[in-house]
Amino acid sequence: MTTQSVPQNTQSTRKKVDVLSVAGRYGALIFLIVLCVIFAVLEPAFISTRNIFNVIRQVSIYGMLAIGMTFVILTGGIDLSIGSVLALAGLVCAAVEKGSRGLLGAGAGEAHGFGLPAAVAAAIAVGLIAGASQGLAVSRMKVPPFIVTLGGMSVFRGLALVFSGGQPISAFRAPYKFWGQGMIGPVPVPVILFLAFAIIAYIVLRYTRYGRHIYAVGGNQEAARLSGLNVSALILSVYVIMGFFAGLSGFVLSSRLNSAEQVAGVGYELQVIAGVVIGGTSLTMGGEGGVFGTVVGILLMGVLSNGLTLMNVSPYYQQIIVGLIIVFAVYFDQVVKQRRR
């Protein structure tokens, strides 16, 4: 009876593949921990409680948008209109809060609007309508998501300009500002909102039938359709979810800044998509990734920006670094998938 030995080169190949798989799954988290250690050594102020909460508060708006974007990208889609929808939702929300006088701008004085619940409902309604209209174009009309949302980015920004007349709406009352500037204990309210929605989204994607259906559609739409899933309805639903988070984020951002402006959210698409991709959700192939990775990716972006700022690195160089990280993350994602195949 002879014992067959496994060739040494095969064993080393397996080890390499295993290491690569682990790095592909936990690479963002490892990189986040390494960054935190480096910045803590170079700048002790980085690890202060105040700075840590400041980092999370800074990324909370991006984080809520990234949660919605995760649902979209998991189905193989993309949404480039989120910044524009955020701006429009924030303006509508502010106008409802301030009343008709809110459209006169910051100098209009104290206005008597329709109250905070109506304002928040208006912001979310704007986001839902925007998401549903784009979702219908993608799911029913079969227009590529990139084209639909690229057009939406222009349309909704234009609507924000028309609605506001190019003027900001500002000077809100205390209950409105609480949701962007308030604290519950030592924790900023936007941080609580971000983490709460992240937990809910994680549970939905990981433990519900709807979440499994989202992954199935992203993995193979035709196979999902043949399995009896309503692919069009599922694709529509993820754009509605994205719209919800864009509308909510418009309200929270205007609350935090005490101002709603037509230029709000410009460039947010890059930050949000970067966080989702760095967190491991694949742009090139749907059905891979999740909310935990997205949270890690968004925090990584925030830590990187904060640490570089504390070290007095120019914002111009920060943009270069972020761009390079995005390219590397996508490249690494493709390498891991090729090795798995």
Tab-separated table of C-alpha atoms in Angstrom:
chain	number	residue	atom	x	y	z
A	1	MET	CA	0.000	0.000	0.000
A	2	THR	CA	1.589	3.212	-1.144
A	3	THR	CA	0.929	6.702	0.111
A	4	GLN	CA	0.529	9.290	-2.579
A	5	SER	CA	2.228	12.551	-1.751
A	6	VAL	CA	0.793	15.860	-2.863
A	7	PRO	CA	3.271	17.784	-4.987
A	8	GLN	CA	4.892	20.612	-3.087
A	9	ASN	CA	4.045	23.212	-5.710
A	10	THR	CA	0.339	22.264	-5.440
A	11	GLN	CA	0.425	22.740	-1.663
A	12	SER	CA	2.079	26.129	-2.000
A	13	THR	CA	-0.502	27.125	-4.625
A	14	ARG	CA	-3.319	26.200	-2.256
A	15	LYS	CA	-1.711	28.204	0.519
A	16	LYS	CA	-1.411	31.214	-1.738
A	17	VAL	CA	-5.039	30.898	-2.803
A	18	ASP	CA	-6.150	30.567	0.834
A	19	VAL	CA	-4.181	33.638	1.865
A	20	LEU	CA	-5.572	35.550	-1.094
A	21	SER	CA	-9.125	34.506	-0.233
A	22	VAL	CA	-8.711	35.660	3.369
A	23	ALA	CA	-7.222	38.946	2.200
A	24	GLY	CA	-10.067	39.360	-0.274
A	25	ARG	CA	-12.679	38.811	2.424
A	26	TYR	CA	-11.084	40.759	5.287
A	27	GLY	CA	-8.645	43.019	3.443
A	28	ALA	CA	-10.581	46.234	4.112
A	29	LEU	CA	-10.879	45.459	7.829
A	30	ILE	CA	-7.167	44.612	8.061
A	31	PHE	CA	-6.272	47.801	6.207
A	32	LEU	CA	-8.547	49.820	8.517
A	33	ILE	CA	-6.866	48.420	11.628
A	34	VAL	CA	-3.394	49.047	10.190
A	35	LEU	CA	-4.326	52.635	9.309
A	36	CYS	CA	-5.670	53.264	12.810
A	37	VAL	CA	-2.455	51.946	14.366
A	38	ILE	CA	-0.253	54.040	12.058
A	39	PHE	CA	-2.211	57.263	12.650
A	40	ALA	CA	-2.360	56.617	16.411
A	41	VAL	CA	1.432	56.312	16.521
A	42	LEU	CA	2.082	59.327	14.301
A	43	GLU	CA	-0.634	61.531	15.835
A	44	PRO	CA	-1.826	60.574	19.363
A	45	ALA	CA	-4.822	62.941	19.075
A	46	PHE	CA	-6.245	60.556	16.496
A	47	ILE	CA	-7.349	57.990	19.109
A	48	SER	CA	-9.150	60.472	21.357
A	49	THR	CA	-12.833	59.706	21.954
A	50	ARG	CA	-13.818	63.081	20.554
A	51	ASN	CA	-11.915	62.501	17.319
A	52	ILE	CA	-13.255	58.962	16.869
A	53	PHE	CA	-16.864	60.157	17.156
A	54	ASN	CA	-15.987	63.055	14.878
A	55	VAL	CA	-14.747	60.618	12.211
A	56	ILE	CA	-17.914	58.528	12.409
A	57	ARG	CA	-20.123	61.638	12.342
A	58	GLN	CA	-18.295	62.884	9.250
A	59	VAL	CA	-18.955	59.637	7.388
A	60	SER	CA	-22.492	59.065	8.679
A	61	ILE	CA	-24.157	60.709	5.656
A	62	TYR	CA	-21.919	58.798	3.256
A	63	GLY	CA	-22.612	55.696	5.307
A	64	MET	CA	-26.395	55.885	5.005
A	65	LEU	CA	-26.093	56.462	1.266
A	66	ALA	CA	-23.631	53.574	1.020
A	67	ILE	CA	-26.103	51.208	2.688
A	68	GLY	CA	-28.602	51.908	-0.080
A	69	MET	CA	-25.872	51.710	-2.710
A	70	THR	CA	-24.927	48.249	-1.447
A	71	PHE	CA	-28.403	46.959	-2.283
A	72	VAL	CA	-28.161	48.474	-5.768
A	73	ILE	CA	-24.684	47.186	-6.576
A	74	LEU	CA	-25.520	43.708	-5.270
A	75	THR	CA	-28.081	43.425	-8.077
A	76	GLY	CA	-25.462	44.488	-10.623
A	77	GLY	CA	-26.671	48.105	-10.831
A	78	ILE	CA	-25.292	51.539	-10.006
A	79	ASP	CA	-26.760	54.883	-8.957
A	80	LEU	CA	-24.950	58.080	-9.915
A	81	SER	CA	-27.817	60.405	-8.971
A	82	ILE	CA	-27.661	60.132	-5.189
A	83	GLY	CA	-26.009	63.521	-4.622
A	84	SER	CA	-28.601	65.289	-6.753
A	85	VAL	CA	-31.526	63.482	-5.089
A	86	LEU	CA	-30.045	64.350	-1.689
A	87	ALA	CA	-29.906	68.047	-2.618
A	88	LEU	CA	-33.488	68.134	-3.923
A	89	ALA	CA	-34.822	66.215	-0.921
A	90	GLY	CA	-32.997	68.539	1.479
A	91	LEU	CA	-34.439	71.631	-0.170
A	92	VAL	CA	-37.998	70.285	-0.188
A	93	CYS	CA	-37.618	69.182	3.415
A	94	ALA	CA	-36.322	72.616	4.445
A	95	ALA	CA	-39.095	74.421	2.562
A	96	VAL	CA	-41.767	72.332	4.293
A	97	GLU	CA	-40.152	72.957	7.668
A	98	LYS	CA	-39.882	76.708	7.087
A	99	GLY	CA	-43.142	77.205	5.204
A	100	SER	CA	-43.550	79.353	2.098
A	101	ARG	CA	-41.203	81.976	3.529
A	102	GLY	CA	-38.402	79.419	3.551
A	103	LEU	CA	-37.887	79.891	-0.165
A	104	LEU	CA	-36.918	83.514	0.433
A	105	GLY	CA	-33.575	82.390	1.799
A	106	ALA	CA	-31.675	82.809	5.036
A	107	GLY	CA	-32.804	86.356	5.666
A	108	ALA	CA	-36.495	85.591	5.713
A	109	GLY	CA	-36.695	85.491	9.490
A	110	GLU	CA	-38.559	82.935	11.593
A	111	ALA	CA	-41.150	81.121	9.513
A	112	HIS	CA	-44.120	79.022	10.525
A	113	GLY	CA	-43.912	75.848	8.510
A	114	PHE	CA	-45.671	72.506	8.613
A	115	GLY	CA	-43.550	70.913	11.310
A	116	LEU	CA	-40.732	68.402	11.532
A	117	PRO	CA	-42.694	65.180	10.780
A	118	ALA	CA	-44.109	66.669	7.583
A	119	ALA	CA	-40.664	67.916	6.570
A	120	VAL	CA	-39.029	64.512	7.064
A	121	ALA	CA	-41.903	62.794	5.243
A	122	ALA	CA	-41.472	65.218	2.333
A	123	ALA	CA	-37.735	64.494	2.078
A	124	ILE	CA	-38.266	60.743	2.105
A	125	ALA	CA	-41.127	61.054	-0.408
A	126	VAL	CA	-38.832	62.907	-2.816
A	127	GLY	CA	-36.234	60.168	-2.463
A	128	LEU	CA	-38.794	57.394	-2.947
A	129	ILE	CA	-40.237	59.021	-6.077
A	130	ALA	CA	-36.775	59.563	-7.536
A	131	GLY	CA	-35.733	55.989	-6.750
A	132	ALA	CA	-38.943	54.477	-8.095
A	133	SER	CA	-38.803	56.447	-11.355
A	134	GLN	CA	-35.232	55.344	-12.011
A	135	GLY	CA	-35.955	51.805	-10.886
A	136	LEU	CA	-38.835	51.563	-13.356
A	137	ALA	CA	-36.594	52.794	-16.170
A	138	VAL	CA	-34.019	50.132	-15.311
A	139	SER	CA	-36.359	47.217	-14.570
A	140	ARG	CA	-39.204	47.804	-17.035
A	141	MET	CA	-37.697	49.850	-19.850
A	142	LYS	CA	-34.388	47.930	-19.674
A	143	VAL	CA	-32.270	51.082	-19.904
A	144	PRO	CA	-28.767	50.479	-18.459
A	145	PRO	CA	-28.500	51.734	-14.850
A	146	PHE	CA	-25.452	53.847	-15.666
A	147	ILE	CA	-27.379	55.798	-18.324
A	148	VAL	CA	-30.567	56.135	-16.259
A	149	THR	CA	-28.844	57.444	-13.161
A	150	LEU	CA	-26.412	59.615	-15.108
A	151	GLY	CA	-29.441	61.330	-16.615
A	152	GLY	CA	-31.066	61.423	-13.182
A	153	MET	CA	-28.013	63.156	-11.761
A	154	SER	CA	-28.605	66.045	-14.168
A	155	VAL	CA	-32.408	66.059	-13.918
A	156	PHE	CA	-32.624	66.112	-10.124
A	157	ARG	CA	-29.858	68.699	-9.799
A	158	GLY	CA	-31.765	70.861	-12.264
A	159	LEU	CA	-34.975	70.400	-10.279
A	160	ALA	CA	-33.115	71.457	-7.133
A	161	LEU	CA	-31.971	74.640	-8.874
A	162	VAL	CA	-35.467	75.383	-10.173
A	163	PHE	CA	-37.091	74.688	-6.809
A	164	SER	CA	-34.699	76.870	-4.826
A	165	GLY	CA	-34.188	79.584	-7.412
A	166	GLY	CA	-30.480	79.265	-6.680
A	167	GLN	CA	-30.964	80.357	-3.049
A	168	PRO	CA	-30.239	78.342	0.100
A	169	ILE	CA	-32.842	77.728	2.801
A	170	SER	CA	-31.397	78.020	6.289
A	171	ALA	CA	-31.890	79.026	9.939
A	172	PHE	CA	-33.972	76.114	11.201
A	173	ARG	CA	-35.539	75.629	14.601
A	174	ALA	CA	-33.957	73.521	17.346
A	175	PRO	CA	-35.990	70.303	16.855
A	176	TYR	CA	-34.945	70.226	13.190
A	177	LYS	CA	-31.271	70.847	13.937
A	178	PHE	CA	-31.221	68.156	16.625
A	179	TRP	CA	-31.136	65.343	14.052
A	180	GLY	CA	-27.916	66.617	12.530
A	181	GLN	CA	-26.233	68.385	15.434
A	182	GLY	CA	-27.691	66.771	18.547
A	183	MET	CA	-26.121	64.238	20.900
A	184	ILE	CA	-27.549	61.302	22.819
A	185	GLY	CA	-25.047	60.954	25.627
A	186	PRO	CA	-21.594	61.166	24.024
A	187	VAL	CA	-22.823	59.857	20.660
A	188	PRO	CA	-23.898	62.196	17.815
A	189	VAL	CA	-27.402	61.511	16.492
A	190	PRO	CA	-26.256	60.977	12.859
A	191	VAL	CA	-23.914	58.234	14.097
A	192	ILE	CA	-26.808	56.471	15.821
A	193	LEU	CA	-28.926	56.694	12.669
A	194	PHE	CA	-26.104	55.323	10.511
A	195	LEU	CA	-25.312	52.378	12.772
A	196	ALA	CA	-28.994	51.563	13.372
A	197	PHE	CA	-29.773	51.398	9.657
A	198	ALA	CA	-26.580	49.424	9.031
A	199	ILE	CA	-27.691	46.779	11.545
A	200	ILE	CA	-31.174	46.601	10.018
A	201	ALA	CA	-29.776	46.299	6.485
A	202	TYR	CA	-27.293	43.630	7.599
A	203	ILE	CA	-30.097	41.542	9.105
A	204	VAL	CA	-32.276	41.985	6.009
A	205	LEU	CA	-29.565	40.897	3.583
A	206	ARG	CA	-28.212	38.052	5.675
A	207	TYR	CA	-31.246	36.515	7.350
A	208	THR	CA	-34.339	37.227	5.238
A	209	ARG	CA	-35.767	35.696	2.073
A	210	TYR	CA	-35.704	39.121	0.437
A	211	GLY	CA	-31.968	39.385	1.072
A	212	ARG	CA	-31.337	35.973	-0.484
A	213	HIS	CA	-33.358	37.031	-3.508
A	214	ILE	CA	-31.213	40.160	-3.912
A	215	TYR	CA	-28.057	38.042	-3.994
A	216	ALA	CA	-29.702	35.619	-6.431
A	217	VAL	CA	-30.612	38.415	-8.846
A	218	GLY	CA	-27.103	39.836	-8.671
A	219	GLY	CA	-25.505	36.453	-9.194
A	220	ASN	CA	-27.520	35.508	-12.277
A	221	GLN	CA	-30.670	37.349	-13.321
A	222	GLU	CA	-31.778	34.730	-15.811
A	223	ALA	CA	-31.358	31.887	-13.320
A	224	ALA	CA	-33.257	33.928	-10.727
A	225	ARG	CA	-36.088	34.509	-13.204
A	226	LEU	CA	-36.278	30.822	-14.099
A	227	SER	CA	-36.418	30.032	-10.379
A	228	GLY	CA	-39.644	32.013	-10.143
A	229	LEU	CA	-38.330	35.293	-8.736
A	230	ASN	CA	-39.866	38.567	-9.877
A	231	VAL	CA	-36.592	40.075	-11.036
A	232	SER	CA	-38.107	43.358	-12.211
A	233	ALA	CA	-39.801	43.972	-8.866
A	234	LEU	CA	-36.602	43.178	-6.963
A	235	ILE	CA	-34.540	45.556	-9.102
A	236	LEU	CA	-37.175	48.254	-8.659
A	237	SER	CA	-37.120	47.714	-4.892
A	238	VAL	CA	-33.386	48.338	-4.511
A	239	TYR	CA	-33.641	51.707	-6.271
A	240	VAL	CA	-36.550	52.613	-3.991
A	241	ILE	CA	-34.381	51.696	-0.991
A	242	MET	CA	-31.596	53.860	-2.411
A	243	GLY	CA	-34.082	56.701	-2.823
A	244	PHE	CA	-35.193	56.340	0.795
A	245	PHE	CA	-31.643	56.721	2.061
A	246	ALA	CA	-30.969	59.652	-0.290
A	247	GLY	CA	-34.065	61.450	0.981
A	248	LEU	CA	-33.260	60.754	4.628
A	249	SER	CA	-29.649	61.846	4.111
A	250	GLY	CA	-30.847	65.107	2.536
A	251	PHE	CA	-32.769	65.872	5.714
A	252	VAL	CA	-29.911	64.918	8.058
A	253	LEU	CA	-27.332	66.892	6.058
A	254	SER	CA	-29.466	70.052	5.989
A	255	SER	CA	-30.047	69.605	9.716
A	256	ARG	CA	-26.334	69.243	10.411
A	257	LEU	CA	-25.349	72.274	8.286
A	258	ASN	CA	-28.415	74.306	9.316
A	259	SER	CA	-28.823	74.973	5.603
A	260	ALA	CA	-30.204	73.270	2.501
A	261	GLU	CA	-28.458	74.186	-0.739
A	262	GLN	CA	-28.755	73.213	-4.381
A	263	VAL	CA	-25.036	72.307	-4.444
A	264	ALA	CA	-25.328	69.827	-1.558
A	265	GLY	CA	-24.105	66.335	-2.295
A	266	VAL	CA	-21.838	67.242	-5.208
A	267	GLY	CA	-19.228	64.510	-5.561
A	268	TYR	CA	-20.883	62.221	-3.007
A	269	GLU	CA	-21.215	59.516	-5.667
A	270	LEU	CA	-17.442	58.991	-5.716
A	271	GLN	CA	-17.133	58.703	-1.942
A	272	VAL	CA	-20.108	56.379	-1.575
A	273	ILE	CA	-19.220	54.023	-4.423
A	274	ALA	CA	-15.608	53.992	-3.243
A	275	GLY	CA	-16.643	52.964	0.255
A	276	VAL	CA	-18.894	50.182	-1.045
A	277	VAL	CA	-16.272	48.821	-3.444
A	278	ILE	CA	-13.420	49.031	-0.938
A	279	GLY	CA	-15.673	47.157	1.480
A	280	GLY	CA	-15.783	44.201	-0.897
A	281	THR	CA	-19.017	44.609	-2.851
A	282	SER	CA	-18.126	43.827	-6.441
A	283	LEU	CA	-18.750	46.392	-9.182
A	284	THR	CA	-17.898	43.907	-11.919
A	285	MET	CA	-20.122	41.076	-10.707
A	286	GLY	CA	-23.335	41.357	-8.698
A	287	GLY	CA	-24.275	39.164	-5.766
A	288	GLU	CA	-21.010	39.528	-3.854
A	289	GLY	CA	-20.448	41.705	-0.804
A	290	GLY	CA	-22.539	42.986	2.063
A	291	VAL	CA	-23.328	45.753	4.522
A	292	PHE	CA	-20.599	44.857	7.029
A	293	GLY	CA	-17.946	45.385	4.378
A	294	THR	CA	-19.613	48.626	3.336
A	295	VAL	CA	-19.471	49.982	6.892
A	296	VAL	CA	-15.794	49.025	7.085
A	297	GLY	CA	-15.109	50.649	3.709
A	298	ILE	CA	-16.845	53.892	4.668
A	299	LEU	CA	-15.022	54.014	8.006
A	300	LEU	CA	-11.748	53.361	6.198
A	301	MET	CA	-12.395	56.350	3.940
A	302	GLY	CA	-13.196	58.510	6.963
A	303	VAL	CA	-10.152	57.374	8.931
A	304	LEU	CA	-7.892	57.954	5.943
A	305	SER	CA	-9.228	61.474	5.384
A	306	ASN	CA	-9.124	62.373	9.071
A	307	GLY	CA	-5.648	60.971	9.643
A	308	LEU	CA	-4.200	62.722	6.604
A	309	THR	CA	-5.825	65.981	7.699
A	310	LEU	CA	-4.343	65.676	11.195
A	311	MET	CA	-0.958	65.154	9.540
A	312	ASN	CA	-1.504	68.307	7.463
A	313	VAL	CA	-1.570	66.483	4.127
A	314	SER	CA	-3.017	68.673	1.378
A	315	PRO	CA	-6.620	67.871	0.320
A	316	TYR	CA	-5.327	67.714	-3.261
A	317	TYR	CA	-3.058	64.806	-2.386
A	318	GLN	CA	-5.890	63.193	-0.426
A	319	GLN	CA	-7.978	63.025	-3.604
A	320	ILE	CA	-5.084	61.355	-5.427
A	321	ILE	CA	-4.709	58.779	-2.652
A	322	VAL	CA	-8.450	57.999	-2.609
A	323	GLY	CA	-8.483	57.539	-6.394
A	324	LEU	CA	-5.534	55.157	-6.269
A	325	ILE	CA	-7.151	53.125	-3.490
A	326	ILE	CA	-10.346	52.742	-5.534
A	327	VAL	CA	-8.429	51.467	-8.560
A	328	PHE	CA	-6.402	49.072	-6.414
A	329	ALA	CA	-9.552	47.776	-4.663
A	330	VAL	CA	-11.251	46.953	-7.975
A	331	TYR	CA	-8.068	45.347	-9.331
A	332	PHE	CA	-7.637	43.250	-6.192
A	333	ASP	CA	-11.294	42.178	-6.377
A	334	GLN	CA	-10.758	40.923	-9.938
A	335	VAL	CA	-7.575	39.050	-8.970
A	336	VAL	CA	-9.351	37.255	-6.131
A	337	LYS	CA	-12.237	36.212	-8.395
A	338	GLN	CA	-9.857	34.910	-11.064
A	339	ARG	CA	-7.992	32.796	-8.477
A	340	ARG	CA	-11.271	31.390	-7.154
A	341	ARG	CA	-12.312	30.355	-10.654
